[in-house]
mmCIF file of C-alpha atoms in Angstrom:
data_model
loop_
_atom_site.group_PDB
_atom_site.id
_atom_site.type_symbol
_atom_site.label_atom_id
_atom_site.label_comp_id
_atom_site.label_asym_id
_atom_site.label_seq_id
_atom_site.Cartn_x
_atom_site.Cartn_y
_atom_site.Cartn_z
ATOM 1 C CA UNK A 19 -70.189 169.619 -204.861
ATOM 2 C CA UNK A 20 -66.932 169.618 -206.463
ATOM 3 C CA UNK A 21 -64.545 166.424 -205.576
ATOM 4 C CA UNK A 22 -61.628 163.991 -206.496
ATOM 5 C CA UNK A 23 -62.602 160.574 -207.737
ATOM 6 C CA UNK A 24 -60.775 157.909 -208.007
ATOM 7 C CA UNK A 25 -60.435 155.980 -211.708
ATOM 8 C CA UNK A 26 -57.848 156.132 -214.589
ATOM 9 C CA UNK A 27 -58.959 158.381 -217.488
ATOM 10 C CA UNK A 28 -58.419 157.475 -220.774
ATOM 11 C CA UNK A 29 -57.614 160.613 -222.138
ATOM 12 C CA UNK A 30 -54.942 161.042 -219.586
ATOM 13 C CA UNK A 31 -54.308 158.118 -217.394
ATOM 14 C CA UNK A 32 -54.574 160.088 -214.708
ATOM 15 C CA UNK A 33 -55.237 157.591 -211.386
ATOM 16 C CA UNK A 34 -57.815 160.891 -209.954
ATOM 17 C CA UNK A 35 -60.223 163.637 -211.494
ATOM 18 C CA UNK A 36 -62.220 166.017 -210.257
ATOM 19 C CA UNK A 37 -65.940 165.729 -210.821
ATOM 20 C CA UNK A 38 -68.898 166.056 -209.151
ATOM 21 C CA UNK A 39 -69.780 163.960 -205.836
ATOM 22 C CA UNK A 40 -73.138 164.198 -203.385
ATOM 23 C CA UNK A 41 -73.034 166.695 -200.380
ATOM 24 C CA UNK A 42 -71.574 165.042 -197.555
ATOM 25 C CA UNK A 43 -74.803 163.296 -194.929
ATOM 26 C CA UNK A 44 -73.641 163.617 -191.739
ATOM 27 C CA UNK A 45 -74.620 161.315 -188.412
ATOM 28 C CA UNK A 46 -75.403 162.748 -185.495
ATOM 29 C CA UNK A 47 -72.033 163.327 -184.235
ATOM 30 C CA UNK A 48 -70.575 164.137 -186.880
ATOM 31 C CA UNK A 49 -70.020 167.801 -188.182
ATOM 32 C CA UNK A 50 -69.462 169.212 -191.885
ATOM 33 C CA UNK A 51 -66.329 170.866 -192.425
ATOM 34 C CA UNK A 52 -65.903 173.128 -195.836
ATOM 35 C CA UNK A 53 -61.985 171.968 -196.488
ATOM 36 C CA UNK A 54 -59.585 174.591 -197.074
ATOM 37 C CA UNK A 55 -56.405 172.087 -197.397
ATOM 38 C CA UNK A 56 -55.580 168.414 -197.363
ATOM 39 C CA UNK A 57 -52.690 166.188 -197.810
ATOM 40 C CA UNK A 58 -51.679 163.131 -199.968
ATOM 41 C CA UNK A 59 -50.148 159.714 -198.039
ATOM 42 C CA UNK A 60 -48.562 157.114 -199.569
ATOM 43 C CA UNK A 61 -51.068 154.894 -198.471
ATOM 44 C CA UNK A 62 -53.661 156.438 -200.560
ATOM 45 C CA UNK A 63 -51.540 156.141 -203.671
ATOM 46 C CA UNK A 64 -51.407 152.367 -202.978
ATOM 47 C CA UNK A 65 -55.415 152.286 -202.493
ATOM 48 C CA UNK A 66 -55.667 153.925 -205.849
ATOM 49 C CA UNK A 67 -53.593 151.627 -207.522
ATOM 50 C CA UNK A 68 -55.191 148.700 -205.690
ATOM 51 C CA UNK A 69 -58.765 149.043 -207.669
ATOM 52 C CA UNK A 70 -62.151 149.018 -206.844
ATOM 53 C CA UNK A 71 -62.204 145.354 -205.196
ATOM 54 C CA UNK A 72 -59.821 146.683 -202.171
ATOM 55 C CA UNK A 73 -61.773 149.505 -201.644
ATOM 56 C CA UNK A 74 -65.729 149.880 -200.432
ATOM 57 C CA UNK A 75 -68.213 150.717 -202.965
ATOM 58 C CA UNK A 76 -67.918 154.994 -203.187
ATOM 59 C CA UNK A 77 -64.811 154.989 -201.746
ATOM 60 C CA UNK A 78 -63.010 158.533 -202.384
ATOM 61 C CA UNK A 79 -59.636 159.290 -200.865
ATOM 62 C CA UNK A 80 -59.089 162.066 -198.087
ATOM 63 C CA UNK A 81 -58.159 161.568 -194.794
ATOM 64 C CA UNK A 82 -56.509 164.628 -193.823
ATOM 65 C CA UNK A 83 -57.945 167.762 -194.079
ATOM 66 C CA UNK A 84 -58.287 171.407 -192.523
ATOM 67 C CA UNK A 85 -61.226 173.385 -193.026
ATOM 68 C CA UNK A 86 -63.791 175.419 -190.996
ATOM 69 C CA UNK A 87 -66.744 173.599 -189.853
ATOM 70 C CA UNK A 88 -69.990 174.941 -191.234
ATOM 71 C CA UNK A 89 -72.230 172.309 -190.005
ATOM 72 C CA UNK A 90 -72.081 171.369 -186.370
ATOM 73 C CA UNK A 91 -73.147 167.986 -184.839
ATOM 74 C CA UNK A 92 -76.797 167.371 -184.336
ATOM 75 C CA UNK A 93 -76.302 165.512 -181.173
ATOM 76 C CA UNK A 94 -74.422 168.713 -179.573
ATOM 77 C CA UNK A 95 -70.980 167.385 -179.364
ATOM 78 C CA UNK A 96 -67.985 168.835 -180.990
ATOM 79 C CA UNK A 97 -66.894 172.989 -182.240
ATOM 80 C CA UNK A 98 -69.736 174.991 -183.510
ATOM 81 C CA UNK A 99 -70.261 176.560 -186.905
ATOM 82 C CA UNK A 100 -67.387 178.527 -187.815
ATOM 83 C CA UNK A 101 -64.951 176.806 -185.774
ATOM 84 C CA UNK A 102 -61.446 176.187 -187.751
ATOM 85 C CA UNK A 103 -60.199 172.412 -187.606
ATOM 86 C CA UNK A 104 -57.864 169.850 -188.437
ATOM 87 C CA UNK A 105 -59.293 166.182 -189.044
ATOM 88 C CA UNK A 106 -59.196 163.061 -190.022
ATOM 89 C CA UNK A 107 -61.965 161.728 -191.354
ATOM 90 C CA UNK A 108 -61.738 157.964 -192.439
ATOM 91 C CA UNK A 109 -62.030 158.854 -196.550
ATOM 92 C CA UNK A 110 -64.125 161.562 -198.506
ATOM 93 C CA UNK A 111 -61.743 164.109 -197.932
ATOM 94 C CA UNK A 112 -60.661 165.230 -201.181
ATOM 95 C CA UNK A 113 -63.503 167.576 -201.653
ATOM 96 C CA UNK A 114 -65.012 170.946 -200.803
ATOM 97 C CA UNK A 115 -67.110 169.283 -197.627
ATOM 98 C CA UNK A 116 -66.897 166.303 -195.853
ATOM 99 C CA UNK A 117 -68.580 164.831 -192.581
ATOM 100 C CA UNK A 118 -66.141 164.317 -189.500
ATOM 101 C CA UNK A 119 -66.476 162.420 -186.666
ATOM 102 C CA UNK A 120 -66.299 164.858 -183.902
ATOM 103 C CA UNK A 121 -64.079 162.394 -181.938
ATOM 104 C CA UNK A 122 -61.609 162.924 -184.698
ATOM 105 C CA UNK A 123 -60.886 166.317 -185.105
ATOM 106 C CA UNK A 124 -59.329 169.252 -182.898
ATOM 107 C CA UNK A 125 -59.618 172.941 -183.171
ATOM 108 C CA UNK A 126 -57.098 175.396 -184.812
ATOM 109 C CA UNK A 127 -55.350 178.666 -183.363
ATOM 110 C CA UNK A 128 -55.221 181.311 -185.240
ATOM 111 C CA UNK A 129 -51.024 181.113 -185.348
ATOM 112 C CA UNK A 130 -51.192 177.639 -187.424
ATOM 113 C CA UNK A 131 -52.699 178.032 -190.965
ATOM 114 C CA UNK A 132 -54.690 175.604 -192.814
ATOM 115 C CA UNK A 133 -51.828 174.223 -194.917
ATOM 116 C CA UNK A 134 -49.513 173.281 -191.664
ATOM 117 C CA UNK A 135 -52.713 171.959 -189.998
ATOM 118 C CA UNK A 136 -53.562 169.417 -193.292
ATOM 119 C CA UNK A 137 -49.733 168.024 -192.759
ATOM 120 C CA UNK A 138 -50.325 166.422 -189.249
ATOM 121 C CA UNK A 139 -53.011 164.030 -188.921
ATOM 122 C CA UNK A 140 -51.732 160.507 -190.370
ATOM 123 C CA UNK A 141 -47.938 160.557 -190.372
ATOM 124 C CA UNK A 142 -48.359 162.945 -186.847
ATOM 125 C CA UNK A 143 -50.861 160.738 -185.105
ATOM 126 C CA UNK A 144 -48.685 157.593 -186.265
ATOM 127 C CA UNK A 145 -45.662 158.863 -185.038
ATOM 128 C CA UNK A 146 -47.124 159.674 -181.391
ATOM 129 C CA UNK A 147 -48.729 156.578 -181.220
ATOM 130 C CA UNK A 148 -45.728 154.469 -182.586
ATOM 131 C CA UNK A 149 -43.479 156.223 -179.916
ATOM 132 C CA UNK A 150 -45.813 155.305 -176.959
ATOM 133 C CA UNK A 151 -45.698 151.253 -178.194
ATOM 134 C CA UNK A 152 -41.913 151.683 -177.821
ATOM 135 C CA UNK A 153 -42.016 152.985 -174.337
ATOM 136 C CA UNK A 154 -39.849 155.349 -172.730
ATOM 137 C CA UNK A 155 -36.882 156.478 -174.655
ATOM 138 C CA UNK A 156 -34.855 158.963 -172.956
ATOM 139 C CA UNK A 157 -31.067 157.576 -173.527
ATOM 140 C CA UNK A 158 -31.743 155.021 -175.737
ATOM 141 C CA UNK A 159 -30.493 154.246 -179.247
ATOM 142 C CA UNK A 160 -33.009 153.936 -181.938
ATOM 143 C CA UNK A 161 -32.754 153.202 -185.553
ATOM 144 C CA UNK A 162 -35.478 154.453 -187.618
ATOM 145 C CA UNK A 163 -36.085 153.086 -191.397
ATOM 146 C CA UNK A 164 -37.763 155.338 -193.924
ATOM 147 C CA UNK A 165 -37.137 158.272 -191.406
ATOM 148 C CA UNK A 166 -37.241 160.431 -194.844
ATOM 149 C CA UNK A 167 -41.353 160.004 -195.083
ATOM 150 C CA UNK A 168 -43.769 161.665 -193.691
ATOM 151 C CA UNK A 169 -44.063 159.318 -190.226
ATOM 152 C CA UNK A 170 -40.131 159.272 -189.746
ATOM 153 C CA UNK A 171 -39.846 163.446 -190.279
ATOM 154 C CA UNK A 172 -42.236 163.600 -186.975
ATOM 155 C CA UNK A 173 -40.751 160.367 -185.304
ATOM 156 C CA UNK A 174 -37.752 161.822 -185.686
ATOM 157 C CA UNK A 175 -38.084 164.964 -183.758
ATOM 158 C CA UNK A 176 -40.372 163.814 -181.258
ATOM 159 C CA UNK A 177 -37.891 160.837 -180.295
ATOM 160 C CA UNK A 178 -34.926 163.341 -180.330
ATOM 161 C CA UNK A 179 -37.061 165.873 -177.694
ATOM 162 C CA UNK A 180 -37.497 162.688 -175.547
ATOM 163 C CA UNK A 181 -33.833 162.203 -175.138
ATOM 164 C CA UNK A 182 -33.512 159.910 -177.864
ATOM 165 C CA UNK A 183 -30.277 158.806 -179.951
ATOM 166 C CA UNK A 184 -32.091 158.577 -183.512
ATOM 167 C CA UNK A 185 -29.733 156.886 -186.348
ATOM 168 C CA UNK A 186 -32.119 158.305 -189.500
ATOM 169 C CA UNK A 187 -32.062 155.809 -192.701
ATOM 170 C CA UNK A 188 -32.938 157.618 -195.805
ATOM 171 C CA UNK A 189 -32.732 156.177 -198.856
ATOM 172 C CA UNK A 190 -30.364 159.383 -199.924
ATOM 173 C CA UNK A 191 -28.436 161.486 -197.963
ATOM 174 C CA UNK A 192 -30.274 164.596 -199.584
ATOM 175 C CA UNK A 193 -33.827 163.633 -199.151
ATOM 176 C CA UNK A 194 -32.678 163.021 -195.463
ATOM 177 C CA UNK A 195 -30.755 165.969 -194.787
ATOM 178 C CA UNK A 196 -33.475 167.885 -192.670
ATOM 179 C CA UNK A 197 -33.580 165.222 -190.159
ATOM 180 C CA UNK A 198 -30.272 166.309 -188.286
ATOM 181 C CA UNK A 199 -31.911 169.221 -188.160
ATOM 182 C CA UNK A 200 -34.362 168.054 -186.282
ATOM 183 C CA UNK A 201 -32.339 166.308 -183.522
ATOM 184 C CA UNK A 202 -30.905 162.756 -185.148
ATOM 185 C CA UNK A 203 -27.914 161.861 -184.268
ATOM 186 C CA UNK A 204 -26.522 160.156 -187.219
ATOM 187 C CA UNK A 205 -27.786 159.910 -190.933
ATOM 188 C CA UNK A 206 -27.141 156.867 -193.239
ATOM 189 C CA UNK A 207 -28.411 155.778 -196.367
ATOM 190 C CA UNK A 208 -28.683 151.644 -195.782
ATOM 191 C CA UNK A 209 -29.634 149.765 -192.627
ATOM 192 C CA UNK A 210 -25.953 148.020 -193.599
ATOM 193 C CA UNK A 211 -24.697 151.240 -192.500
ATOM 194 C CA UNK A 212 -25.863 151.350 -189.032
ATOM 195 C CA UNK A 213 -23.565 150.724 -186.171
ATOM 196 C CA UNK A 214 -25.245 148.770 -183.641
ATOM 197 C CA UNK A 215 -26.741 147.592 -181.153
ATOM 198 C CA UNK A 216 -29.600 149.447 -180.663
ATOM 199 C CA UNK A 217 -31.913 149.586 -178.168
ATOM 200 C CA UNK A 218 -35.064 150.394 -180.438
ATOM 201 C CA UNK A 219 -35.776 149.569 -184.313
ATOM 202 C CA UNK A 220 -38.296 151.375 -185.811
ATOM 203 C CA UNK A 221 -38.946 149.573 -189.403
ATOM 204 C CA UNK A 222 -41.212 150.406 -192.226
ATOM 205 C CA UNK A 223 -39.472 149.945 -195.059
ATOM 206 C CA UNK A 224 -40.099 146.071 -195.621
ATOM 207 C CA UNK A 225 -38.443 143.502 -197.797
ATOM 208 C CA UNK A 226 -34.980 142.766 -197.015
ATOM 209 C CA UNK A 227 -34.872 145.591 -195.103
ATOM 210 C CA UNK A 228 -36.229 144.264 -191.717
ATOM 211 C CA UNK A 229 -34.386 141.266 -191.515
ATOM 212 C CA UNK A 230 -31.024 143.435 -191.450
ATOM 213 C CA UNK A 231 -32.598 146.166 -189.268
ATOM 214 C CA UNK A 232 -33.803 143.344 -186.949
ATOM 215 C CA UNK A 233 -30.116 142.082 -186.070
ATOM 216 C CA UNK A 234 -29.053 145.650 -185.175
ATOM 217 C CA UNK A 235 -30.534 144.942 -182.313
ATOM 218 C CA UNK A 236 -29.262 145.055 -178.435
ATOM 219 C CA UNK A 237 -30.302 142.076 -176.038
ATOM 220 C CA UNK A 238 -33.739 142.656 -174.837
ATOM 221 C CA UNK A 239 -34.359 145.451 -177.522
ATOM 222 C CA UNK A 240 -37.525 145.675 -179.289
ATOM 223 C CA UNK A 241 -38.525 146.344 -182.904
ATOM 224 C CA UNK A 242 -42.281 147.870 -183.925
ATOM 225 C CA UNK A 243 -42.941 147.271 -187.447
ATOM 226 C CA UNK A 244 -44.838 150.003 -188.627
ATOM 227 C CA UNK A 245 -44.903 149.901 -192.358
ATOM 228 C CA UNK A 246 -43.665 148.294 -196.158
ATOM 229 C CA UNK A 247 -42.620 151.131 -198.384
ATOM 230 C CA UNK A 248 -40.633 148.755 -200.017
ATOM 231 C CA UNK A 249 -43.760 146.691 -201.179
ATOM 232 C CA UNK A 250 -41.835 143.812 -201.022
ATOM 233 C CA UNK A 251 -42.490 140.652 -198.776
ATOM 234 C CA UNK A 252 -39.940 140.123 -195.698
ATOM 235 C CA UNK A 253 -38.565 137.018 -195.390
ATOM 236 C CA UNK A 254 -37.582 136.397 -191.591
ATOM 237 C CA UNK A 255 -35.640 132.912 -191.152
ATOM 238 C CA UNK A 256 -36.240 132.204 -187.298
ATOM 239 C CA UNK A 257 -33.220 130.129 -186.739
ATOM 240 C CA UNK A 258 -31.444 133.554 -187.489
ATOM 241 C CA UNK A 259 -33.459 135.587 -184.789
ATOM 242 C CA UNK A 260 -32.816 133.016 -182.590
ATOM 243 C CA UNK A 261 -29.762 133.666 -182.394
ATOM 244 C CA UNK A 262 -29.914 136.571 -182.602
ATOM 245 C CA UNK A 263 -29.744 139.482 -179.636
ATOM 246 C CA UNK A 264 -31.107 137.624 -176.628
ATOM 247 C CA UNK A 265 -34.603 138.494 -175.353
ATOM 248 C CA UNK A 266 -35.201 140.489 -178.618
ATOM 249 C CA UNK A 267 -38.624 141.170 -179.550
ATOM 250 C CA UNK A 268 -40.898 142.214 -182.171
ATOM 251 C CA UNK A 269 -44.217 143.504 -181.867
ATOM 252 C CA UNK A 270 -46.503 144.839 -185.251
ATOM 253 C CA UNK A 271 -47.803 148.208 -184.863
ATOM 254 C CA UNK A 272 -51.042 149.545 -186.217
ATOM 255 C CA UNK A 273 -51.968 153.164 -185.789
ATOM 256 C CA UNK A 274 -55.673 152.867 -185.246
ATOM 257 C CA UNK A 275 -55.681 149.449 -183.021
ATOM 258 C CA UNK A 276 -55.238 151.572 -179.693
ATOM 259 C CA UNK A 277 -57.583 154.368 -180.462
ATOM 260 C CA UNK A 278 -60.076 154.773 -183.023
ATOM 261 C CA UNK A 279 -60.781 158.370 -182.013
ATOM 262 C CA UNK A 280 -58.134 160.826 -182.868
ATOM 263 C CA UNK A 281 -58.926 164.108 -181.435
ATOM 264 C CA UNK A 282 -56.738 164.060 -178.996
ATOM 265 C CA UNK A 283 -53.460 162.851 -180.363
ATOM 266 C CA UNK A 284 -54.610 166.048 -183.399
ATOM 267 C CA UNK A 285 -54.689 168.698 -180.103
ATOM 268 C CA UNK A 286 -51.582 167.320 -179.058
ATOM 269 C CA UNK A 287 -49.849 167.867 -182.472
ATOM 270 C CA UNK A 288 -51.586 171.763 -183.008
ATOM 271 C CA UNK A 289 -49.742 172.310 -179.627
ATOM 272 C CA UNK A 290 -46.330 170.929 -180.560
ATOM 273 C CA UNK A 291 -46.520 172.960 -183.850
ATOM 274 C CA UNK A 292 -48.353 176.136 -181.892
ATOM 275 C CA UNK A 293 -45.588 175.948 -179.814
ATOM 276 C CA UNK A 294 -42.427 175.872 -182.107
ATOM 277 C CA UNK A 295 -41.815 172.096 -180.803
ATOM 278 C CA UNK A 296 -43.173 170.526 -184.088
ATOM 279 C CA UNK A 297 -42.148 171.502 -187.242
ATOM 280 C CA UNK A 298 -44.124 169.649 -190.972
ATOM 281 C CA UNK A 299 -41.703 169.297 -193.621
ATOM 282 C CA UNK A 300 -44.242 170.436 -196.737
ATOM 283 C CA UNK A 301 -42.515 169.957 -199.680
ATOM 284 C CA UNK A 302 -45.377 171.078 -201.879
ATOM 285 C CA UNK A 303 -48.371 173.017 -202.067
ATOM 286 C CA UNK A 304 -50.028 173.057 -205.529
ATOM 287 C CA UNK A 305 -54.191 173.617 -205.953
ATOM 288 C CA UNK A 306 -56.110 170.608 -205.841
ATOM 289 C CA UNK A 307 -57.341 171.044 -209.655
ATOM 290 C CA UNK A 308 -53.255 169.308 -209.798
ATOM 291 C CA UNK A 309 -53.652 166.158 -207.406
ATOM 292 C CA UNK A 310 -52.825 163.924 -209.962
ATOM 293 C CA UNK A 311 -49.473 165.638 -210.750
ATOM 294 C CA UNK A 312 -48.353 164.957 -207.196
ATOM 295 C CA UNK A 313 -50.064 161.637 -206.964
ATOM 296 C CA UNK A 314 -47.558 160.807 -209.823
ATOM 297 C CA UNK A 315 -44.691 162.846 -208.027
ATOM 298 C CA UNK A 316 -45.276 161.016 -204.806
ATOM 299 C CA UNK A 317 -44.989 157.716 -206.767
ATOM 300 C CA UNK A 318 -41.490 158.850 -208.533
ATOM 301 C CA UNK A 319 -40.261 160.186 -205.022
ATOM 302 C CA UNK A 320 -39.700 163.613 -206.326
ATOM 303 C CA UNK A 321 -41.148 165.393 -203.289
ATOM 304 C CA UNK A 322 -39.804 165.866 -199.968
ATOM 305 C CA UNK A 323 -42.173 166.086 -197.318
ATOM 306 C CA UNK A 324 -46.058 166.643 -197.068
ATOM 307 C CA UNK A 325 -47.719 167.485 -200.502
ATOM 308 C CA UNK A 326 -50.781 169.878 -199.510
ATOM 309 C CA UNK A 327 -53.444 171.104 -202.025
ATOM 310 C CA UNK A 328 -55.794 173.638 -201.997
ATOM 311 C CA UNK A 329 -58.873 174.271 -202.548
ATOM 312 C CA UNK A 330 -59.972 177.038 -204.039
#
């Protein structure tokens, strides 16, 4: 079958091809879904540029996909043959089939497409589970870092239908525009910006970054470190936090450390968006014979939103 690899070119430089890749061998609870759309994260534009020795040997990107399944579980569990689906498989996705856990994947309605559907998995199950480690938020003030990717576009109006106060950072005021939109309160382009205290600091932007989102916050406030956009090391000097807001804490967050299944949180997010409550920024859709092109978009920052491709 047809599929993206990973590897630089020398013809083009190109960080993906497409070329040919064995059929996908399911276990027994896993089905075979024929993908009709997927979407590029950040995070696999940092495994590609990582090399081989960060990844496992055969590793091919792809962990969010929509498709209709066309092989079902051999165990029994999971949709049957013809079923349509959104998933996220844990790599292999960038391809015409690919085995899914049936744990990880939830069916589709026929009122959200196959491009919507490949926007949700990562940044959507990462913002409902980053949410829940910050407790309940009705009221509260939270500042929210990198709110212009594809996590803080979902945090973002998720946080504002809880009752939320959201002060959005984006790194321009135009990339970040659609988030008052969706519900923030106040949109600024540098953490030195914000007008504290807050009650809740989502960070994922890294560097200096947390160390000045960190003493925005209130007394007894929390903030969930989440990600490093930035790429750059943080430097936290303790005497500093110390004293600091009183009581403050900070607590890193990992998507996958509460649940390594993801069906649910995926029928949670078909609802929201089935429902008019959820709405994916896509900022592209391009056929997947051009993943490259918006690999090296995504890396200049010149799309806003999910990038989806196609495949044909």
């Amino acid at each position: 079958m047809k599929a993206i690899l990973p590897g630089a070119t020398a013809d083009t430089g190109q960080s993906v091809v497409l070329g040919e890749a064995a059929e996908p061998e399911p276990a027994t609870d896993e089905v075979v879904v024929a993908v009709e759309a997927y979407s590029v994260n950040r995070g696999e534009t940092f495994q590609l540029d990582g090399g081989l020795d960060r990844r496992w040997a055969g590793w091919r990107p792809g962990k969010d996909v929509a498709g209709t399944v066309v092989r079902s579980a051999a165990d029994g569990s999971g949709p049957a043959t013809g079923t349509r689906v959104v998933a996220h498989p844990p790599a292999y996705g960038w391809a015409e089939r690919v085995a899914v856990p049936t744990t990880s994947l939830a069916e589709l309605p026929d009122s959200v497409d196959a491009v919507t559907a490949a926007a949700l998995p990562l940044a959507g199950i990462t913002a409902l589970r980053l949410l829940r480690a910050a407790g309940p938020l009705a009221g509260r003030r939270v500042l929210l870092t990198g709110a212009s990717g594809g996590v803080g576009h979902y945090v973002t109006e998720l946080a504002a239908a809880c009752g939320a106060a959201v002060t959005a950072v984006s790194a321009t005021a135009d990339r970040g525009a659609q988030l008052l939109q969706l519900g923030a309160t106040e949109l600024i382009t540098s953490v030195g910006d914000a007008a504290g205290p807050y009650d809740v600091v989502l960070e994922s932007v890294g560097g200096a970054g947390l160390p000045a989102a960190l003493a925005q916050l209130a007394p007894g406030g929390l903030l969930v470190w989440f990600g490093q956009a930035s790429r750059e090391p943080v430097t936290l000097d303790f005497f500093d936090f110390f004293r600091g807001p009183n009581q403050a804490r900070i607590a890193h967050f990992d998507y996958t450390t509460s649940d390594a299944t993801f069906g649910g949180d995926l029928s949670a997010l078909v609802r929201l968006v089935a429902a008019g409550r959820l709405h994916p920024e896509i900022g592209t859709v391009r056929d997947w014979a051009r993943t490259a092109d918006v690999i090296t978009d995504l890396r200049a920052r010149t799309i806003r939103g999910k990038a989806v491709l196609t495949v044909a």
